[in-house]
Amino acid sequence: IAPDMVGASAYDAFMLIADAIKRAKGLDKKAIRKALAETKDYDGLTGVIKGCTPEREVIKNVQVQVVKNGEFRHFGVVTDPEVITP
């Protein structure tokens, strides 16, 4: 199966949690939650995760794709903070 944005997003989510566990220095739920909330400028496969909102939604540039000849293709990136912040 060819890699796609869904797979890359899942990989980023897994690695973000792994990074938070490492920074929390263990598996304490509160420490992991705190580490996730403190995440800033995490460089993932799908781009830089700038941080999280108080509702725990990630803030990151939005990758826009189009379907051309039955294939997903990169179209552009939305970087406006008013658009990318949930």
Short mmCIF file of C-alpha atoms in Angstrom, two decimals:
data_model
loop_
_atom_site.label_atom_id
_atom_site.label_comp_id
_atom_site.label_asym_id
_atom_site.label_seq_id
_atom_site.Cartn_x
_atom_site.Cartn_y
_atom_site.Cartn_z
CA ILE A 1 0.00 0.00 0.00
CA ALA A 2 1.40 3.36 -0.98
CA PRO A 3 1.85 5.87 1.86
CA ASP A 4 -0.72 8.65 2.03
CA MET A 5 -1.65 11.64 4.22
CA VAL A 6 -3.87 9.52 6.48
CA GLY A 7 -1.00 7.14 7.18
CA ALA A 8 1.41 10.03 7.67
CA SER A 9 -1.04 11.70 10.09
CA ALA A 10 -1.40 8.46 12.06
CA TYR A 11 2.39 8.15 12.22
CA ASP A 12 2.69 11.74 13.47
CA ALA A 13 0.07 11.10 16.17
CA PHE A 14 1.89 7.97 17.36
CA MET A 15 5.29 9.69 17.38
CA LEU A 16 3.86 12.74 19.17
CA ILE A 17 2.56 10.48 21.95
CA ALA A 18 5.90 8.62 22.08
CA ASP A 19 7.69 11.98 22.39
CA ALA A 20 5.34 13.05 25.21
CA ILE A 21 5.95 9.79 27.08
CA LYS A 22 9.70 10.34 26.75
CA ARG A 23 9.43 13.92 28.03
CA ALA A 24 7.10 12.77 30.85
CA LYS A 25 9.78 10.24 31.83
CA GLY A 26 7.25 7.47 32.28
CA LEU A 27 3.66 6.37 31.86
CA ASP A 28 1.93 8.62 34.40
CA LYS A 29 -1.24 9.85 32.64
CA LYS A 30 -1.12 13.35 34.11
CA ALA A 31 2.54 13.79 33.20
CA ILE A 32 1.89 12.62 29.63
CA ARG A 33 -1.11 14.95 29.29
CA LYS A 34 1.04 17.84 30.56
CA ALA A 35 3.84 16.96 28.13
CA LEU A 36 1.37 16.84 25.23
CA ALA A 37 -0.08 20.23 26.24
CA GLU A 38 3.43 21.70 26.34
CA THR A 39 4.34 20.44 22.87
CA LYS A 40 5.69 23.24 20.68
CA ASP A 41 7.07 23.10 17.14
CA TYR A 42 7.09 19.29 16.82
CA ASP A 43 8.52 18.42 13.38
CA GLY A 44 6.44 15.56 11.98
CA LEU A 45 6.00 13.91 8.58
CA THR A 46 2.99 16.10 7.77
CA GLY A 47 4.66 19.32 8.88
CA VAL A 48 5.33 21.20 12.09
CA ILE A 49 2.79 20.86 14.90
CA LYS A 50 2.95 24.33 16.41
CA GLY A 51 1.14 23.38 19.62
CA CYS A 52 -2.33 22.60 20.94
CA THR A 53 -5.43 24.57 21.85
CA PRO A 54 -6.88 24.38 25.38
CA GLU A 55 -9.31 21.81 23.89
CA ARG A 56 -6.27 19.68 22.91
CA GLU A 57 -6.61 20.19 19.16
CA VAL A 58 -3.35 20.49 17.23
CA ILE A 59 -2.36 23.74 15.56
CA LYS A 60 -0.54 23.09 12.31
CA ASN A 61 -0.46 24.13 8.69
CA VAL A 62 -3.11 22.47 6.55
CA GLN A 63 -1.94 20.39 3.60
CA VAL A 64 -4.36 20.71 0.67
CA GLN A 65 -4.64 17.90 -1.86
CA VAL A 66 -6.59 17.50 -5.09
CA VAL A 67 -7.58 14.38 -6.98
CA LYS A 68 -6.17 14.31 -10.50
CA ASN A 69 -6.48 11.27 -12.76
CA GLY A 70 -7.71 9.26 -9.77
CA GLU A 71 -4.68 10.11 -7.62
CA PHE A 72 -4.25 12.46 -4.68
CA ARG A 73 -1.75 15.21 -5.43
CA HIS A 74 -0.30 18.00 -3.33
CA PHE A 75 -1.96 21.33 -4.16
CA GLY A 76 -0.77 23.74 -1.49
CA VAL A 77 -0.40 24.63 2.16
CA VAL A 78 -2.61 26.92 4.26
CA THR A 79 -0.52 28.78 6.87
CA ASP A 80 -2.83 31.62 8.01
CA PRO A 81 -3.12 31.35 11.84
CA GLU A 82 -6.78 32.40 11.71
CA VAL A 83 -7.53 29.45 9.44
CA ILE A 84 -5.30 26.75 10.95
CA THR A 85 -6.20 27.35 14.61
CA PRO A 86 -9.30 25.28 15.49
#
